[in-house]
Coordinates of C-alpha atoms and ligand atoms in Angstrom, one line a residue:
M53 CA -12.5 -13.9 -35.9
V54 CA -13.8 -11.3 -33.4
T55 CA -17.6 -11.2 -33.4
L56 CA -19.2 -7.8 -33.5
V57 CA -22.7 -7.0 -32.5
H58 CA -23.8 -4.0 -34.7
N59 CA -26.4 -1.5 -33.6
Y60 CA -28.0 -4.1 -31.2
V61 CA -29.8 -2.7 -28.0
F62 CA -29.2 -4.9 -24.9
P63 CA -31.0 -4.3 -21.6
L64 CA -28.6 -2.4 -19.4
K65 CA -28.7 -4.9 -16.6
G66 CA -29.2 -8.8 -16.2
L67 CA -28.4 -9.9 -19.8
P68 CA -28.5 -13.6 -19.6
R69 CA -25.5 -15.1 -21.2
D70 CA -27.6 -17.3 -23.7
Q71 CA -28.9 -14.3 -25.3
I72 CA -25.5 -13.6 -26.6
S73 CA -26.1 -16.1 -29.2
T74 CA -28.1 -13.2 -31.1
V75 CA -24.8 -11.6 -32.3
S76 CA -24.1 -11.6 -35.8
E77 CA -20.9 -13.3 -36.9
G78 CA -18.3 -11.9 -39.4
F79 CA -18.4 -8.2 -39.2
Q80 CA -15.2 -6.5 -39.9
F81 CA -13.1 -5.4 -37.0
G82 CA -13.6 -1.7 -36.6
R83 CA -13.9 0.9 -33.9
V84 CA -15.5 -0.8 -31.0
S85 CA -17.2 0.9 -28.1
S86 CA -17.6 -1.9 -25.6
C87 CA -17.2 -5.8 -25.2
F88 CA -18.7 -8.8 -23.7
F89 CA -16.9 -11.8 -22.4
T90 CA -18.6 -15.2 -23.0
Q91 CA -17.3 -18.5 -21.8
S92 CA -15.2 -18.9 -25.0
R93 CA -14.6 -15.6 -26.5
R94 CA -14.8 -11.9 -26.4
V95 CA -17.7 -10.2 -28.1
Y96 CA -17.4 -6.4 -29.2
V97 CA -20.4 -4.0 -29.4
G98 CA -20.9 -1.1 -31.5
V99 CA -19.2 0.2 -34.5
P100 CA -18.9 4.0 -34.9
P101 CA -20.9 6.1 -35.6
V102 CA -23.4 3.8 -33.7
T103 CA -23.5 4.7 -29.9
A104 CA -23.9 1.3 -28.7
I105 CA -25.2 0.7 -25.1
R106 CA -22.1 0.0 -22.9
Y107 CA -22.8 -3.2 -21.2
R108 CA -20.6 -5.8 -19.5
I109 CA -21.6 -9.1 -18.3
P110 CA -19.8 -9.7 -14.8
T111 CA -17.2 -11.8 -16.4
L112 CA -14.4 -13.4 -14.3
M113 CA -16.1 -13.8 -11.0
A114 CA -19.2 -15.1 -12.4
M115 CA -17.2 -17.6 -14.7
R116 CA -15.2 -18.7 -11.8
D117 CA -18.4 -19.3 -9.7
E118 CA -20.0 -21.0 -12.6
G119 CA -16.9 -23.1 -13.1
A120 CA -16.5 -24.1 -9.6
K121 CA -20.1 -25.3 -9.4
R122 CA -19.5 -27.5 -12.3
G123 CA -16.2 -28.8 -10.8
N124 CA -14.3 -27.5 -13.8
R125 CA -10.7 -27.9 -12.8
S126 CA -9.4 -24.7 -14.7
S127 CA -12.1 -22.4 -13.5
K128 CA -11.5 -23.5 -9.9
Q129 CA -8.0 -22.9 -10.0
K130 CA -7.9 -19.8 -12.1
V131 CA -5.3 -17.3 -10.9
P132 CA -6.1 -13.7 -11.8
H133 CA -3.4 -12.9 -14.5
V134 CA -2.4 -9.5 -15.9
L135 CA 0.0 -9.5 -18.9
T136 CA 2.0 -6.3 -19.1
V137 CA 3.4 -5.3 -22.5
A138 CA 6.0 -2.7 -21.7
G139 CA 9.5 -1.7 -21.6
S140 CA 12.1 -2.8 -19.1
D141 CA 13.6 0.0 -16.8
S142 CA 17.1 -1.0 -15.5
G143 CA 16.6 1.0 -12.3
A144 CA 13.4 -0.9 -11.6
G145 CA 11.3 2.1 -10.6
A146 CA 9.0 2.0 -13.7
G147 CA 8.1 -0.2 -16.6
I148 CA 7.9 -4.0 -16.6
Q149 CA 9.5 -3.9 -13.1
A150 CA 7.1 -1.9 -11.7
D151 CA 4.2 -3.7 -13.2
L152 CA 5.6 -7.1 -11.7
K153 CA 5.9 -5.5 -8.3
A154 CA 2.5 -3.8 -8.3
C155 CA 0.6 -7.0 -9.4
G156 CA 2.6 -9.1 -7.0
A157 CA 1.7 -6.6 -4.2
I158 CA -1.9 -7.0 -5.1
G159 CA -1.8 -10.7 -5.6
V160 CA -2.3 -11.1 -9.2
Y161 CA -0.1 -13.1 -11.5
C162 CA 1.8 -10.9 -14.0
S163 CA 3.5 -12.1 -17.1
T164 CA 5.6 -9.9 -19.2
V165 CA 6.2 -9.1 -22.9
I166 CA 9.2 -6.7 -23.1
T167 CA 8.9 -4.2 -26.0
A168 CA 12.1 -2.5 -25.2
V169 CA 15.2 -2.5 -22.9
T170 CA 16.0 0.9 -21.5
A171 CA 19.3 2.0 -19.7
Q172 CA 17.8 4.0 -17.0
N173 CA 18.4 5.4 -13.6
T174 CA 17.1 8.0 -11.0
I175 CA 18.8 10.6 -13.3
G176 CA 17.1 9.9 -16.6
V177 CA 17.2 7.5 -19.6
Q178 CA 20.6 6.9 -20.9
G179 CA 19.7 4.5 -23.8
V180 CA 16.8 2.6 -25.5
H181 CA 17.1 -0.6 -27.2
S182 CA 13.9 -1.7 -28.9
V183 CA 13.0 -5.4 -29.1
P184 CA 12.3 -6.5 -32.8
E185 CA 8.7 -6.4 -33.6
N186 CA 8.5 -10.0 -34.7
F187 CA 10.1 -11.1 -31.4
I188 CA 7.5 -9.0 -29.5
D189 CA 4.8 -10.8 -31.5
E190 CA 6.4 -14.1 -30.6
Q191 CA 6.4 -13.3 -26.9
L192 CA 2.8 -12.1 -27.2
R193 CA 1.7 -15.4 -29.0
S194 CA 3.6 -17.6 -26.3
V195 CA 1.8 -16.0 -23.3
L196 CA -1.6 -15.3 -24.9
S197 CA -2.0 -18.6 -26.5
D198 CA -1.3 -20.6 -23.4
M199 CA -1.6 -18.8 -20.0
E200 CA -5.2 -17.6 -19.6
V201 CA -4.4 -14.0 -19.4
D202 CA -7.4 -12.0 -18.0
V203 CA -6.4 -8.4 -18.7
V204 CA -3.6 -6.9 -20.8
K205 CA -2.0 -3.6 -19.7
T206 CA 0.2 -1.6 -22.0
G207 CA 2.9 0.6 -21.3
M208 CA 6.0 1.7 -23.7
L209 CA 4.9 0.7 -27.1
P210 CA 8.0 2.1 -29.1
S211 CA 6.8 2.0 -32.5
I212 CA 3.6 1.9 -34.7
G213 CA 4.4 -1.5 -35.7
V214 CA 4.4 -2.8 -32.1
V215 CA 0.9 -1.3 -31.7
K216 CA -0.3 -3.2 -34.7
V217 CA 1.2 -6.3 -33.7
L218 CA -0.3 -6.0 -30.3
S219 CA -3.7 -5.1 -31.6
H220 CA -3.7 -8.2 -34.0
R221 CA -2.8 -10.6 -31.3
L222 CA -5.4 -9.2 -29.1
K223 CA -8.0 -9.8 -31.7
E224 CA -6.8 -13.5 -32.1
F225 CA -6.7 -14.1 -28.4
P226 CA -9.3 -11.9 -26.6
V227 CA -8.9 -10.9 -23.0
Q228 CA -11.3 -9.6 -20.6
A229 CA -10.1 -6.1 -20.4
L230 CA -7.5 -3.9 -21.9
V231 CA -5.8 -1.0 -19.9
V232 CA -3.7 1.5 -22.0
D233 CA -1.2 3.5 -20.3
P234 CA -0.1 5.9 -23.1
V235 CA 3.4 6.1 -22.1
M236 CA 5.2 8.6 -24.3
V237 CA 7.6 10.6 -22.2
S238 CA 9.5 9.3 -19.1
T239 CA 9.3 11.2 -15.8
S240 CA 12.7 12.6 -16.7
G241 CA 11.4 14.0 -19.8
D242 CA 13.0 11.6 -22.2
L243 CA 11.1 10.6 -25.3
L244 CA 9.9 6.8 -25.2
A245 CA 7.7 6.6 -28.2
G246 CA 7.9 8.2 -31.7
P247 CA 5.1 10.7 -32.9
S248 CA 3.7 7.8 -35.2
V249 CA 2.9 5.7 -32.4
L250 CA 0.2 8.4 -31.3
D251 CA -1.7 7.4 -34.5
G252 CA -1.5 3.8 -33.8
L253 CA -2.7 4.2 -30.2
R254 CA -5.7 6.6 -31.4
E255 CA -6.6 4.3 -34.4
E256 CA -5.8 0.6 -33.0
L257 CA -5.6 0.4 -29.3
F258 CA -8.1 3.0 -27.9
P259 CA -11.1 1.6 -29.7
M260 CA -10.4 -1.7 -27.9
A261 CA -9.4 -0.3 -24.5
D262 CA -11.5 -0.5 -21.4
I263 CA -9.5 2.3 -19.8
V264 CA -6.9 4.8 -21.0
T265 CA -4.7 6.5 -18.3
P266 CA -2.9 9.6 -19.7
N267 CA -1.1 12.2 -17.5
L268 CA -1.6 15.8 -18.3
K269 CA 1.4 15.8 -20.7
E270 CA 0.2 12.7 -22.4
A271 CA -3.5 13.9 -22.6
S272 CA -2.1 17.1 -24.2
T273 CA 0.0 15.5 -26.7
L274 CA -2.9 13.0 -27.6
L275 CA -5.1 16.2 -28.3
G276 CA -2.6 17.9 -30.4
G277 CA -0.9 19.8 -27.7
V278 CA -3.9 21.7 -26.0
K279 CA -3.2 23.5 -22.9
L280 CA -4.3 21.6 -19.7
E281 CA -4.0 23.9 -16.7
T282 CA -7.4 23.5 -14.6
V283 CA -9.6 20.7 -13.6
A284 CA -12.1 22.1 -16.3
D285 CA -9.5 21.4 -18.9
M286 CA -8.9 17.8 -17.7
R287 CA -12.6 17.2 -17.9
S288 CA -12.8 18.3 -21.5
A289 CA -9.7 16.4 -22.2
A290 CA -11.2 13.3 -20.8
K291 CA -14.3 13.9 -23.0
S292 CA -12.2 14.3 -26.1
I293 CA -10.0 11.3 -25.5
H294 CA -13.1 9.2 -24.7
A295 CA -14.4 10.2 -28.3
L296 CA -11.4 8.3 -29.6
G297 CA -13.0 5.1 -28.5
P298 CA -12.0 3.8 -25.2
R299 CA -14.8 2.8 -22.9
T300 CA -13.4 4.9 -20.0
V301 CA -10.6 7.5 -19.4
L302 CA -8.6 8.5 -16.4
V303 CA -6.8 12.0 -17.0
K304 CA -4.3 12.1 -14.2
G305 CA -3.7 15.6 -12.8
G306 CA -0.7 14.8 -10.7
D307 CA 1.2 17.6 -12.3
L308 CA -1.6 20.3 -12.2
P309 CA -0.1 23.2 -10.4
D310 CA -1.5 25.0 -7.2
S311 CA -3.5 22.2 -6.0
L312 CA -3.2 20.7 -2.5
D313 CA -4.5 17.4 -3.6
A314 CA -3.8 15.4 -6.6
V315 CA -7.2 15.3 -8.7
D316 CA -7.9 12.8 -11.3
I317 CA -10.8 13.0 -13.7
F318 CA -12.5 9.6 -14.5
F319 CA -15.0 9.7 -17.4
D320 CA -17.1 6.8 -18.7
G321 CA -18.9 8.3 -21.5
E322 CA -21.8 9.5 -19.3
N323 CA -20.4 10.7 -15.9
F324 CA -17.3 12.5 -14.7
H325 CA -15.8 11.4 -11.2
E326 CA -13.3 13.7 -9.5
L327 CA -10.9 11.5 -7.7
S328 CA -8.6 13.1 -5.2
A329 CA -5.7 11.8 -3.1
S330 CA -3.4 13.7 -1.0
R331 CA -0.2 15.0 -2.6
I332 CA 2.6 13.4 -1.0
K333 CA 5.8 15.5 -0.9
T334 CA 8.6 13.2 -2.0
R335 CA 11.3 12.7 -4.8
N336 CA 10.3 9.1 -5.0
T337 CA 7.6 9.3 -7.8
H338 CA 9.2 7.3 -10.7
G339 CA 6.9 4.6 -11.9
T340 CA 3.8 5.9 -10.5
G341 CA 1.9 5.9 -13.7
C342 CA 3.1 2.4 -14.6
T343 CA 2.1 1.3 -11.2
L344 CA -1.4 2.8 -11.3
A345 CA -2.2 1.2 -14.5
S346 CA -1.0 -2.1 -13.4
C347 CA -3.0 -2.0 -10.1
I348 CA -6.1 -1.1 -12.2
A349 CA -5.5 -4.1 -14.5
A350 CA -4.8 -6.2 -11.4
E351 CA -8.0 -5.1 -9.6
V352 CA -9.9 -5.8 -12.6
A353 CA -8.6 -9.1 -13.1
K354 CA -9.7 -9.8 -9.6
G355 CA -13.2 -8.9 -10.6
S356 CA -13.5 -5.3 -9.7
S357 CA -15.4 -2.8 -12.0
I358 CA -13.1 -0.3 -13.8
L359 CA -14.1 2.6 -11.3
Q360 CA -13.7 0.5 -8.4
A361 CA -10.4 -0.7 -9.7
V362 CA -9.2 3.0 -10.3
K363 CA -10.1 3.8 -6.5
I364 CA -8.3 1.0 -5.1
A365 CA -5.3 1.5 -7.3
K366 CA -5.1 5.2 -6.3
C367 CA -5.2 4.3 -2.6
F368 CA -2.4 1.7 -3.3
V369 CA -0.2 4.3 -5.0
E370 CA -0.8 6.9 -2.3
S371 CA 0.0 4.5 0.5
A372 CA 3.1 3.3 -1.3
L373 CA 4.4 6.8 -2.2
D374 CA 3.6 7.8 1.6
Y375 CA 5.5 4.8 3.0
S376 CA 8.4 5.3 0.7
K377 CA 8.7 9.1 0.9
E378 CA 12.1 9.1 2.9
L379 CA 13.7 6.3 0.8
V380 CA 17.1 7.1 -0.7
I381 CA 17.8 5.2 -3.8
G382 CA 20.0 6.7 -6.4
T383 CA 21.4 10.1 -6.6
G384 CA 19.1 11.7 -9.2
P385 CA 15.8 13.7 -9.0
Q386 CA 13.5 10.9 -9.5
G387 CA 13.7 8.1 -7.1
P388 CA 11.8 4.7 -7.1
F389 CA 9.2 3.8 -4.4
D390 CA 8.6 0.7 -2.7
H391 CA 5.7 -1.4 -3.8
L392 CA 6.2 -4.1 -1.2
F393 CA 6.3 -1.9 2.0
K394 CA 9.5 -3.4 2.9
L395 CA 12.2 -1.0 2.5
S396 CA 11.4 2.1 4.4
S397 CA 13.2 3.4 7.4
N398 CA 9.9 4.9 8.4
G399 CA 8.4 1.5 8.7
N400 CA 11.0 -0.7 10.3
S401 CA 14.4 0.9 11.1
Y402 CA 14.3 0.1 14.5
R403 CA 13.6 -3.6 13.9
R404 CA 16.1 -3.9 10.9
Q405 CA 18.9 -4.3 13.3
G406 CA 16.7 -6.2 15.6
F407 CA 15.0 -5.0 18.7
N408 CA 17.8 -3.2 20.8
P409 CA 17.3 -3.8 24.6
S410 CA 19.0 -0.5 25.5
D411 CA 15.9 1.1 24.2
L412 CA 14.1 0.0 27.6
F413 CA 16.3 2.4 29.5
L414 CA 13.8 5.1 30.1
Y415 CA 10.4 3.9 29.2
A416 CA 7.8 6.4 29.3
V417 CA 4.1 5.0 29.6
T418 CA 1.5 7.6 28.8
D419 CA -1.8 7.9 30.7
S420 CA -4.9 9.5 29.3
R421 CA -6.3 10.6 32.7
M422 CA -3.2 12.3 33.6
N423 CA -3.0 14.2 30.3
K424 CA -6.7 15.3 30.8
K425 CA -5.9 16.5 34.4
W426 CA -3.0 18.6 33.1
G427 CA -4.9 19.6 30.0
R428 CA -2.4 18.4 27.3
S429 CA -2.8 16.1 24.3
I430 CA -1.2 12.8 24.1
S431 CA 1.1 13.9 21.3
D432 CA 2.3 16.9 23.4
A433 CA 3.0 14.6 26.4
V434 CA 5.0 12.2 24.0
K435 CA 7.0 15.0 22.6
A436 CA 7.9 16.3 25.9
A437 CA 8.9 13.0 27.2
I438 CA 11.1 12.4 24.3
D439 CA 12.7 15.9 24.4
G440 CA 13.6 14.9 28.1
G441 CA 15.4 11.6 27.0
A442 CA 12.8 8.9 26.9
T443 CA 14.1 6.1 24.9
I444 CA 10.8 4.2 24.2
I445 CA 7.3 5.3 24.4
Q446 CA 4.2 3.0 25.2
L447 CA 0.7 4.7 24.5
R448 CA -1.4 3.2 27.3
E449 CA -4.8 4.8 26.5
K450 CA -7.3 2.8 28.5
E451 CA -10.3 5.3 27.9
A452 CA -9.8 6.4 24.4
E453 CA -12.3 5.6 21.7
T454 CA -10.8 3.6 18.9
R455 CA -10.9 6.4 16.5
D456 CA -9.2 8.9 18.6
F457 CA -6.7 6.3 19.7
V458 CA -5.6 5.6 16.1
D459 CA -5.5 9.3 15.1
A460 CA -3.4 10.1 18.2
A461 CA -1.3 7.1 17.7
K462 CA -0.5 8.2 14.3
A463 CA 0.5 11.5 15.3
C464 CA 2.8 10.1 18.1
K465 CA 4.3 7.7 15.7
E466 CA 5.5 10.7 13.5
I467 CA 6.9 12.5 16.4
A468 CA 8.6 9.4 17.9
H469 CA 10.0 8.2 14.6
S470 CA 11.4 12.1 13.8
Y471 CA 13.6 11.5 17.0
G472 CA 14.4 7.8 16.3
V473 CA 12.4 6.6 19.2
P474 CA 10.2 3.4 18.9
L475 CA 6.5 3.5 19.8
L476 CA 4.6 0.6 21.2
I477 CA 0.8 0.3 21.9
N478 CA -0.5 -0.9 25.1
D479 CA -2.9 -3.8 24.7
R480 CA -4.4 -2.9 21.2
V481 CA -2.8 -5.0 18.6
D482 CA -5.5 -3.7 16.2
V483 CA -4.3 -0.2 16.7
A484 CA -0.6 -1.2 16.5
L485 CA -1.5 -2.8 13.1
A486 CA -3.5 0.0 12.0
I487 CA -0.8 2.6 12.4
D488 CA 2.0 0.3 11.7
A489 CA 3.6 1.0 15.3
D490 CA 6.8 -0.6 16.1
G491 CA 5.1 -3.1 18.6
V492 CA 2.8 -3.7 21.5
H493 CA 2.9 -4.5 25.1
V494 CA 0.6 -7.1 26.4
G495 CA -0.4 -8.3 29.8
Q496 CA -1.3 -11.8 31.1
S497 CA -5.0 -11.0 30.4
D498 CA -4.5 -9.5 27.1
M499 CA -3.9 -11.1 23.6
P500 CA -1.5 -14.0 24.0
A501 CA 2.0 -12.9 23.0
H502 CA 2.2 -15.8 20.3
V503 CA -0.9 -14.7 18.7
A504 CA 0.1 -11.0 18.7
R505 CA 3.4 -12.4 17.1
R506 CA 1.4 -14.2 14.5
L507 CA -0.5 -11.1 13.6
L508 CA 2.3 -8.5 13.6
G509 CA 4.8 -10.5 12.1
P510 CA 8.4 -11.3 13.0
E511 CA 9.8 -7.6 12.9
K512 CA 7.5 -6.0 15.5
I513 CA 8.5 -5.4 19.1
I514 CA 6.4 -7.4 21.6
G515 CA 6.6 -7.0 25.4
V516 CA 4.8 -9.0 27.9
S517 CA 4.1 -8.3 31.6
C518 CA 5.5 -11.0 33.9
K519 CA 5.6 -11.5 37.6
T520 CA 7.0 -14.9 37.8
P521 CA 9.7 -16.9 36.2
E522 CA 7.0 -19.2 34.6
Q523 CA 5.5 -16.3 32.9
A524 CA 8.9 -15.1 31.7
E525 CA 9.7 -18.4 30.3
Q526 CA 6.3 -18.6 28.6
A527 CA 6.9 -14.9 27.0
W528 CA 10.2 -16.2 25.7
S529 CA 8.7 -19.4 24.1
D530 CA 5.7 -17.2 22.7
G531 CA 8.4 -15.0 20.7
A532 CA 8.4 -12.0 22.9
D533 CA 11.3 -9.3 23.0
Y534 CA 11.2 -8.1 26.5
I535 CA 9.3 -8.5 29.6
G536 CA 7.8 -5.6 32.0
C537 CA 8.1 -6.7 35.6
G538 CA 6.3 -5.2 38.2
G539 CA 5.0 -3.6 40.5
A540 CA 8.5 -2.9 41.9
Y541 CA 6.7 -0.6 44.3
T542 CA 2.9 0.1 45.2
T543 CA 1.2 2.2 42.6
K544 CA -2.0 4.1 42.1
T545 CA -2.0 4.2 38.4
K546 CA -2.9 0.5 37.9
E547 CA -5.5 -0.9 40.5
N548 CA -5.5 -4.3 41.7
N549 CA -1.8 -5.0 40.8
P550 CA 0.1 -7.0 43.2
T551 CA 3.5 -5.6 44.0
V552 CA 6.5 -8.1 43.5
G553 CA 9.0 -5.9 45.3
L554 CA 12.8 -5.6 44.4
D555 CA 13.2 -9.4 45.3
G556 CA 10.5 -10.5 43.1
L557 CA 12.0 -8.3 40.4
K558 CA 15.4 -9.8 40.9
T559 CA 13.9 -13.3 40.7
V560 CA 12.2 -12.8 37.6
C561 CA 15.3 -11.0 36.1
L562 CA 17.5 -14.0 36.9
A563 CA 15.1 -16.4 35.4
S564 CA 14.2 -14.5 32.2
K565 CA 16.0 -15.1 29.0
L566 CA 14.7 -11.8 27.7
P567 CA 15.7 -8.3 28.6
V568 CA 13.4 -6.8 31.5
V569 CA 12.0 -3.3 32.3
A570 CA 10.9 -2.7 35.9
I571 CA 7.5 -1.0 36.4
G572 CA 5.3 0.3 39.1
G573 CA 5.8 3.1 41.6
I574 CA 9.2 4.1 40.1
G575 CA 10.4 7.6 40.2
L576 CA 13.2 10.0 40.8
G577 CA 13.3 8.8 44.6
N578 CA 13.8 5.0 43.8
A579 CA 14.8 4.5 40.2
C580 CA 18.6 4.0 41.5
S581 CA 17.7 1.3 43.9
V582 CA 15.8 -0.5 41.2
M583 CA 18.8 -0.4 38.9
E584 CA 21.1 -1.3 41.5
I585 CA 19.6 -4.8 42.0
G586 CA 22.5 -5.6 39.7
V587 CA 21.2 -8.1 37.3
S588 CA 22.6 -7.5 33.6
N589 CA 19.3 -8.0 31.9
L590 CA 17.5 -5.5 33.8
K591 CA 17.8 -2.7 31.2
G592 CA 15.6 0.1 32.5
V593 CA 12.6 1.5 34.3
A594 CA 9.1 2.1 32.9
V595 CA 7.4 5.0 34.4
V596 CA 3.8 6.6 34.2
S597 CA 2.9 9.1 37.0
A598 CA 6.7 10.3 37.7
L599 CA 6.6 11.7 34.2
F600 CA 3.1 12.2 33.1
D601 CA 1.6 13.4 36.4
R602 CA 3.9 16.3 36.7
E603 CA 3.7 20.0 35.6
C604 CA 6.9 19.6 33.4
I605 CA 7.3 16.3 31.6
A606 CA 10.4 17.2 29.8
S607 CA 12.2 18.4 33.1
E608 CA 11.1 15.3 34.9
T609 CA 12.3 13.0 32.3
R610 CA 15.6 15.0 32.0
K611 CA 16.1 14.3 35.8
L612 CA 15.2 10.7 35.7
H613 CA 17.5 10.1 32.7
S614 CA 20.4 11.7 34.6
L615 CA 19.9 9.7 37.6
L616 CA 19.7 6.4 35.6
M617 CA 22.9 7.4 33.8
D618 CA 24.6 7.9 37.2
A619 CA 23.1 4.7 38.5
V620 CA 24.5 2.4 35.4
S621 CA 27.9 4.2 35.5
R622 CA 28.3 3.2 39.2
L623 CA 27.3 -0.4 38.2
K624 CA 30.0 -0.7 35.7
Ligands
LIG964 C1 6.5 -2.1 30.4 C2 5.2 -2.4 30.8 N1 5.0 -3.4 31.7 C3 3.9 -3.9 32.2 C4 2.7 -3.3 31.8 C5 1.3 -3.6 32.2 O1 0.6 -4.4 31.4 P1 -0.6 -5.1 31.6 O2 -0.5 -6.2 32.7 O3 -1.2 -5.6 30.5 O4 -1.6 -4.0 32.4 P2 -2.1 -2.7 31.5 O5 -1.1 -1.8 31.4 O6 -2.6 -3.1 30.3 O7 -3.1 -2.2 32.4 C6 2.9 -2.2 30.9 N2 1.9 -1.5 30.5 N3 4.2 -1.9 30.5
LIG965 C1 0.9 -0.2 33.9 C2 1.6 -1.0 35.0 N1 1.8 -2.2 35.1 C3 2.4 -2.5 36.3 S1 2.5 -1.2 37.4 C4 1.8 -0.2 36.2 C5 1.5 1.2 36.4 C6 2.8 2.0 36.8 O1 2.5 3.4 36.8 P1 3.3 4.3 37.8 O2 4.7 4.4 37.1 O3 2.5 5.6 37.7 O4 3.5 3.7 39.2
LIG966 MG1 -2.6 -4.9 29.3

């Protein structure tokens, strides 16, 4: 039996848990406006028309801390747990499959009660097979009675019977929070729930919900078909839906026409929050609603407030859409996106086939002082070098402020990737991580390569400067992909850099198990001599001033490219 606190005024903050013993037992379960979670049970507050004060004891985190202090085994080992009650999507973009991936990505355990099995792909929904209500009930009982669920998230609830079964089980097995995504129509426009479900949602689930997350179409349907065309309309919809009983409402404005940003309205009964995110141009938006609701549930399970959870969830969805914007899965208009940040060719195409040593052929290394002298931005310089045939770019920005470096590196990555050219960052592993660059180049006094490898993971490119066979051996055992060896000739670009000469270069090349790029004082006049040392693992030349301290970067790069081509064809 759920305990109701009727007409009871709690202090808004700092309610000691022992005061909850003042609740009165035995009220009929009705519309509830808020709930508490005590050690053993969920306690609901307020029965309409009473406007109860909304208050929530910091639940899980406090319980975990307390449990840990007492050495309580189950509290200590509690894994945040979301149960999703939703439909299966065979295409795995939405539904149960999206929920599992979202919770997994956020680091929360996710169990599943499957309400329906859909035959679905990127074109639309070809079929729906509802799971019998008594078997949905059996799944619910199995999970809720045993697995310490923190938060329940609902998606496709195909019939009013399912809604009733669910609300019954939630009363029997109270959880910390309920997130209701009122799924009615798929992104392809197919109906996923009958009209009677609307009544069930409004009467049974909304009053128990901590958040309801309708999109514009769903909000309009819930409110009897009102037109929602502006942010002001969304605000009033949020208010009207809130009056149906949920503690908070998020009306998602992704489909609002004529706005640059995607604006959502969050309403907690007192305050409105306008939450905007940049609108990502992509076909791969199938499953965004399910994912957002699951992320909210997962964050709440981890201990966030609802508003905090919504903000984090929005960031997650925005990043995943941006990451996945070029993915091609399926032939239809609504593609899935990648919750796990593993599939995109934006992210790792160069690494998917492994590092390609021939990328070292014409290795362009930027220099901020030279760019300043010639009055150009880093990205203009990078674009010009790539136009001229550079096969890999390293950003070597010794004087840039971190913020400027990150911004510039992001822009350069976009350019480099649009040409299929890898982009590396010199010295700054943090910047490489921040912009998901293709890798780094580190020297003997920079971060050790094995540490960079641990931080960057197995996929990224790591280059190490080496002047001796011993250093080359170390770079190999540290997990580097290539070495840079120099100075081949004297250079003004790097101070206190001993020259190894072509002999030193040859010695290192012969000893190195890794491909080598030569650096230092190399330009149009000597690049052929470098390549002509004739060691097969010398794959190219790295050049700063011969490209970037020139009036026209593109034409210098073009000339160097052509010389190198001639040199290697002579060597064959
Ligand atoms: C391709 C390549 N080789 C060598 C270097 C030099 O790196 P490092 O020794 O760390 O010196 P700085 O470039 O950081 O001054 C390089 N950058 N690229
Ligand atoms: C970064 C670096 N590492 C060894 S030499 C060098 C500078 C190369 O610059 P340039 O190509 O202008 O001689
Ligand atoms: Mg360095």
